[in-house]
Tab-separated table of C-alpha atoms and ligand atoms in Angstrom:
chain	number	residue	atom	x	y	z
A	15	MET	CA	8.118	4.810	-16.837
A	16	GLN	CA	10.374	4.390	-13.799
A	17	LEU	CA	14.100	4.462	-14.547
A	18	PRO	CA	15.938	1.186	-13.892
A	19	ARG	CA	16.724	0.681	-10.225
A	20	LEU	CA	20.329	1.383	-9.242
A	21	PHE	CA	22.014	-1.059	-6.903
A	22	GLY	CA	20.640	-0.560	-3.391
A	23	GLU	CA	18.186	2.120	-4.574
A	24	THR	CA	14.645	2.207	-3.255
A	25	LEU	CA	11.994	3.668	-5.531
A	26	LYS	CA	9.731	6.566	-4.619
A	27	LEU	CA	5.989	6.077	-4.299
A	28	LYS	CA	4.446	8.665	-6.597
A	29	VAL	CA	0.783	9.625	-6.467
A	30	PRO	CA	-1.937	9.131	-7.537
A	31	VAL	CA	-1.297	5.449	-7.072
A	32	ILE	CA	-2.853	1.999	-7.080
A	33	ILE	CA	-1.220	-0.301	-4.525
A	34	VAL	CA	-1.947	-3.998	-4.936
A	35	ASN	CA	-1.570	-5.998	-1.719
A	36	PHE	CA	-0.849	-9.657	-2.519
A	37	LYS	CA	-1.790	-10.779	1.043
A	38	THR	CA	-1.149	-14.532	1.314
A	39	TYR	CA	-3.199	-15.435	-1.723
A	40	SER	CA	-1.810	-18.475	-3.533
A	41	GLU	CA	-2.387	-16.635	-6.835
A	42	ALA	CA	0.336	-14.190	-5.722
A	43	THR	CA	2.822	-16.384	-3.889
A	44	GLY	CA	6.375	-17.297	-4.978
A	45	ALA	CA	6.831	-17.411	-8.764
A	46	ARG	CA	3.232	-16.218	-9.157
A	47	ALA	CA	4.101	-13.071	-7.145
A	48	VAL	CA	6.835	-12.271	-9.659
A	49	LYS	CA	4.552	-12.968	-12.621
A	50	LEU	CA	1.733	-10.817	-11.249
A	51	SER	CA	4.155	-7.983	-10.389
A	52	LYS	CA	5.484	-7.994	-13.957
A	53	LEU	CA	1.944	-7.874	-15.292
A	54	ILE	CA	1.053	-4.946	-13.022
A	55	GLU	CA	4.255	-3.129	-13.999
A	56	LYS	CA	3.556	-3.598	-17.704
A	57	ILE	CA	-0.030	-2.376	-17.468
A	58	ALA	CA	0.907	0.603	-15.276
A	59	ASP	CA	3.570	1.487	-17.802
A	60	ASN	CA	1.234	1.183	-20.795
A	61	GLU	CA	-1.498	3.131	-19.045
A	62	GLN	CA	1.002	5.701	-17.710
A	63	ILE	CA	-0.112	5.441	-14.099
A	64	ASN	CA	1.661	4.847	-10.798
A	65	ALA	CA	1.337	1.375	-9.324
A	66	ALA	CA	3.026	-0.439	-6.472
A	67	VAL	CA	2.824	-3.981	-5.171
A	68	ALA	CA	2.964	-5.457	-1.681
A	69	PRO	CA	4.062	-9.080	-1.977
A	70	GLN	CA	4.659	-11.338	0.988
A	71	ASN	CA	7.912	-10.418	2.691
A	72	ILE	CA	9.457	-13.717	1.698
A	73	ASP	CA	8.932	-12.787	-1.980
A	74	LEU	CA	10.230	-9.196	-1.734
A	75	ALA	CA	13.748	-9.788	-3.054
A	76	LYS	CA	12.605	-11.861	-6.042
A	77	VAL	CA	9.975	-9.291	-6.986
A	78	ALA	CA	12.436	-6.406	-6.557
A	79	GLU	CA	14.832	-8.090	-8.978
A	80	ALA	CA	12.072	-8.513	-11.530
A	81	VAL	CA	10.295	-5.132	-11.629
A	82	ASN	CA	10.939	-1.411	-11.469
A	83	ILE	CA	7.817	-0.284	-9.686
A	84	PRO	CA	7.845	0.473	-5.941
A	85	ILE	CA	7.480	-2.547	-3.718
A	86	LEU	CA	6.127	-2.458	-0.193
A	87	ALA	CA	6.472	-5.021	2.546
A	88	GLN	CA	3.158	-6.084	4.075
A	89	HIS	CA	4.428	-5.577	7.613
A	90	VAL	CA	7.530	-4.660	9.611
A	91	ASP	CA	8.078	-5.080	13.303
A	92	PRO	CA	8.960	-2.078	15.493
A	93	ILE	CA	12.454	-3.375	16.235
A	94	LYS	CA	16.126	-2.562	15.800
A	95	PRO	CA	18.740	-5.130	14.719
A	96	GLY	CA	19.280	-7.620	17.512
A	97	SER	CA	17.792	-10.712	19.075
A	98	PHE	CA	14.207	-10.786	17.813
A	99	THR	CA	13.856	-14.250	16.271
A	100	GLY	CA	11.122	-14.488	13.675
A	101	SER	CA	10.550	-10.736	13.459
A	102	ILE	CA	10.659	-8.529	10.358
A	103	LEU	CA	13.463	-5.987	10.592
A	104	PRO	CA	12.945	-2.715	8.677
A	105	GLU	CA	16.590	-2.866	7.513
A	106	ALA	CA	15.882	-6.305	6.023
A	107	ILE	CA	13.039	-5.115	3.803
A	108	LYS	CA	15.265	-2.257	2.615
A	109	ALA	CA	18.022	-4.734	1.774
A	110	CYS	CA	15.459	-6.660	-0.297
A	111	GLY	CA	14.691	-3.547	-2.363
A	112	ALA	CA	11.403	-2.522	-0.738
A	113	ALA	CA	10.475	1.161	-0.886
A	114	GLY	CA	8.611	0.937	2.397
A	115	SER	CA	5.984	-1.042	4.213
A	116	LEU	CA	2.334	-1.332	5.029
A	117	ILE	CA	1.848	-1.369	8.779
A	118	ASN	CA	-1.149	-1.994	11.014
A	119	HIS	CA	-3.167	-3.758	8.324
A	120	SER	CA	-6.352	-5.001	9.989
A	121	GLU	CA	-5.122	-8.531	9.243
A	122	LYS	CA	-1.836	-7.721	11.080
A	123	PRO	CA	-2.847	-5.137	13.683
A	124	MET	CA	-0.410	-3.263	15.920
A	125	ASN	CA	-0.961	-1.125	19.000
A	126	LEU	CA	-0.355	2.624	18.803
A	127	ASN	CA	3.088	2.461	20.351
A	128	GLN	CA	4.164	-0.261	17.919
A	129	ILE	CA	2.839	1.834	15.026
A	130	LYS	CA	4.741	4.874	16.333
A	131	VAL	CA	8.038	3.014	16.589
A	132	ALA	CA	7.583	1.316	13.215
A	133	ILE	CA	6.936	4.686	11.525
A	134	GLU	CA	10.023	6.170	13.186
A	135	ARG	CA	12.208	3.216	12.189
A	136	LEU	CA	10.989	3.409	8.581
A	137	ARG	CA	11.509	7.176	8.450
A	138	LYS	CA	15.049	6.852	9.751
A	139	LEU	CA	15.813	4.362	6.991
A	140	LYS	CA	14.194	6.650	4.382
A	141	LEU	CA	11.498	4.044	3.796
A	142	ILE	CA	7.846	4.902	3.184
A	143	SER	CA	5.260	4.135	5.830
A	144	VAL	CA	1.746	3.251	4.681
A	145	ALA	CA	-0.220	2.889	7.889
A	146	CYS	CA	-3.655	1.328	7.650
A	147	ALA	CA	-6.476	2.626	9.830
A	148	LYS	CA	-9.655	0.690	10.502
A	149	ASP	CA	-11.829	3.758	11.167
A	150	VAL	CA	-11.749	7.550	11.465
A	151	GLU	CA	-10.757	7.489	15.143
A	152	ASN	CA	-7.822	5.210	14.390
A	153	SER	CA	-6.777	7.418	11.453
A	154	ILE	CA	-6.741	10.494	13.734
A	155	GLN	CA	-4.500	8.702	16.236
A	156	ILE	CA	-2.143	7.549	13.493
A	157	ALA	CA	-2.003	10.963	11.753
A	158	LYS	CA	-0.320	12.336	14.887
A	159	LEU	CA	2.500	9.825	14.375
A	160	ARG	CA	3.472	11.385	11.017
A	161	PRO	CA	3.280	8.439	8.630
A	162	ASP	CA	3.792	9.160	4.919
A	163	PHE	CA	0.450	7.600	4.005
A	164	ILE	CA	-2.680	6.513	5.835
A	165	ALA	CA	-4.916	3.958	4.136
A	166	ILE	CA	-8.393	4.021	5.571
A	167	GLU	CA	-9.784	0.472	5.339
A	168	PRO	CA	-12.939	-0.562	7.200
A	169	PRO	CA	-12.451	-4.309	7.892
A	170	ALA	CA	-16.114	-5.170	7.259
A	171	LEU	CA	-15.766	-4.224	3.574
A	172	ILE	CA	-12.451	-5.990	2.916
A	173	GLY	CA	-12.635	-8.714	0.284
A	174	GLY	CA	-16.361	-8.250	-0.327
A	175	GLY	CA	-16.367	-6.353	-3.629
A	176	ILE	CA	-18.413	-3.477	-2.169
A	177	ALA	CA	-16.186	-0.423	-2.474
A	178	VAL	CA	-15.570	1.733	0.575
A	179	SER	CA	-15.451	4.763	-1.729
A	180	LYS	CA	-19.028	4.111	-2.854
A	181	ALA	CA	-20.565	2.443	0.217
A	182	GLU	CA	-19.035	4.751	2.849
A	183	PRO	CA	-18.090	8.008	1.095
A	184	GLU	CA	-18.537	10.102	4.266
A	185	LEU	CA	-16.166	7.857	6.155
A	186	VAL	CA	-13.478	8.425	3.507
A	187	SER	CA	-13.981	12.173	3.076
A	188	GLY	CA	-14.336	12.581	6.855
A	189	ALA	CA	-11.060	10.746	7.427
A	190	VAL	CA	-9.287	12.863	4.779
A	191	ALA	CA	-10.506	16.097	6.433
A	192	LYS	CA	-9.613	15.016	9.951
A	193	ILE	CA	-6.204	13.623	8.991
A	194	HIS	CA	-5.322	16.799	7.087
A	195	LYS	CA	-6.424	18.972	9.987
A	196	ILE	CA	-3.829	17.194	12.110
A	197	ASN	CA	-1.159	16.814	9.459
A	198	PRO	CA	-1.735	18.133	5.923
A	199	LYS	CA	1.376	16.315	4.698
A	200	VAL	CA	-0.078	12.844	5.215
A	201	LYS	CA	-1.263	11.359	1.930
A	202	VAL	CA	-4.533	9.488	2.274
A	203	LEU	CA	-5.531	6.309	0.450
A	204	CYS	CA	-8.613	4.196	0.873
A	205	GLY	CA	-9.156	0.491	0.473
A	206	ALA	CA	-11.663	-2.337	0.888
A	207	GLY	CA	-13.808	-3.679	-1.916
A	208	ILE	CA	-12.176	-1.586	-4.663
A	209	THR	CA	-12.638	-3.487	-7.924
A	210	THR	CA	-13.574	-1.060	-10.717
A	211	ALA	CA	-12.529	2.199	-12.371
A	212	GLU	CA	-15.620	3.834	-10.867
A	213	ASP	CA	-14.492	2.822	-7.367
A	214	VAL	CA	-11.094	4.423	-7.994
A	215	LYS	CA	-12.653	7.612	-9.411
A	216	ALA	CA	-14.923	7.858	-6.377
A	217	ALA	CA	-11.899	7.465	-4.070
A	218	LEU	CA	-10.062	10.329	-5.792
A	219	ARG	CA	-13.156	12.540	-5.718
A	220	LEU	CA	-13.295	12.074	-1.946
A	221	GLY	CA	-9.826	13.578	-1.579
A	222	THR	CA	-7.612	10.485	-1.522
A	223	VAL	CA	-4.500	10.100	-3.651
A	224	GLY	CA	-5.198	6.527	-4.567
A	225	VAL	CA	-6.291	3.102	-3.448
A	226	LEU	CA	-4.974	0.049	-1.643
A	227	LEU	CA	-6.614	-3.094	-2.943
A	228	ALA	CA	-6.118	-6.833	-3.132
A	229	SER	CA	-8.821	-9.238	-4.308
A	230	GLY	CA	-10.007	-6.984	-7.165
A	231	VAL	CA	-6.799	-7.853	-9.018
A	232	VAL	CA	-5.262	-10.899	-7.302
A	233	LYS	CA	-8.489	-12.930	-7.252
A	234	ALA	CA	-9.885	-11.600	-10.542
A	235	LYS	CA	-10.653	-14.122	-13.307
A	236	ASP	CA	-8.620	-11.902	-15.603
A	237	PRO	CA	-6.173	-9.851	-13.487
A	238	ALA	CA	-4.846	-7.954	-16.530
A	239	ARG	CA	-8.296	-6.808	-17.520
A	240	ALA	CA	-9.140	-5.868	-13.920
A	241	MET	CA	-5.918	-3.881	-13.557
A	242	ARG	CA	-6.450	-2.051	-16.846
A	243	ASP	CA	-9.944	-1.061	-15.771
A	244	LEU	CA	-8.694	0.167	-12.370
A	245	CYS	CA	-5.954	2.201	-14.089
A	246	SER	CA	-8.507	3.996	-16.239
A	247	GLY	CA	-10.143	5.238	-13.026
A	248	LEU	CA	-6.900	6.853	-11.919
A	249	LYS	CA	-6.660	8.949	-15.082
A	250	PHE	CA	-10.012	10.710	-15.026
B	3	LIG	O1	-4.943	-4.116	1.794
B	3	LIG	C1	-5.973	-4.215	0.887
B	3	LIG	C2	-7.219	-4.664	1.485
B	3	LIG	O2	-7.266	-5.136	2.747
B	3	LIG	C3	-8.461	-4.579	0.728
B	3	LIG	O3	-8.700	-5.862	0.262
B	3	LIG	O4	-9.650	-7.494	-1.237
B	3	LIG	O5	-11.069	-5.661	-0.365
B	3	LIG	O6	-9.303	-5.171	-2.049
B	3	LIG	P1	-9.761	-6.043	-0.925
């Protein structure tokens, strides 16, 4: 169990881990984001596994007040404080209690220079960077930028219930090998279609330290049951 958060403290992202991205699903927006985060925290605690959530940025502060698991923003912009109306400032997510941020999700893509600056800004603020990569080539480019994590997520499999770890095992193991050749310190996750314990086990067997998933929990008929099943895959 994580110790209670001290004022202004950001929590560490321990591995192996299941990160649940809330995207902009209505099932995980506003008060429902808080409720789902509490559920995920409780199950992770009972099952003794590491879990983190990525609510919408507008819900970060409320979720951070409610739970003691690491919280990630879904996106930050590669900016410093100043005149950037409508942008997401890395300092702002830290002030909300986020431990770090996803960046370059295929639903919020960035160019390489933007990814580089975002990683540097997060690092400077002691925030975790979880950079998504759409394919092996993209993961190689991003590995050179020294993110803390790379999540390999082929867009074609996102939201479809066919797990990348089962459907494209070579893509995952190939990405892990190539990323580690460039930078062995980068922790690799995979995501897209992960819905069962078997999918999580397969991801770990391929050399990842966990999974980034969304619909398998957020859109599940019974999110608690789905989360419990996923957790059992992390403990094998
Ligand atoms: O960030 C998680 C993601 O894009 C995968 O989504 O619904 O296939 O788990 P999903």
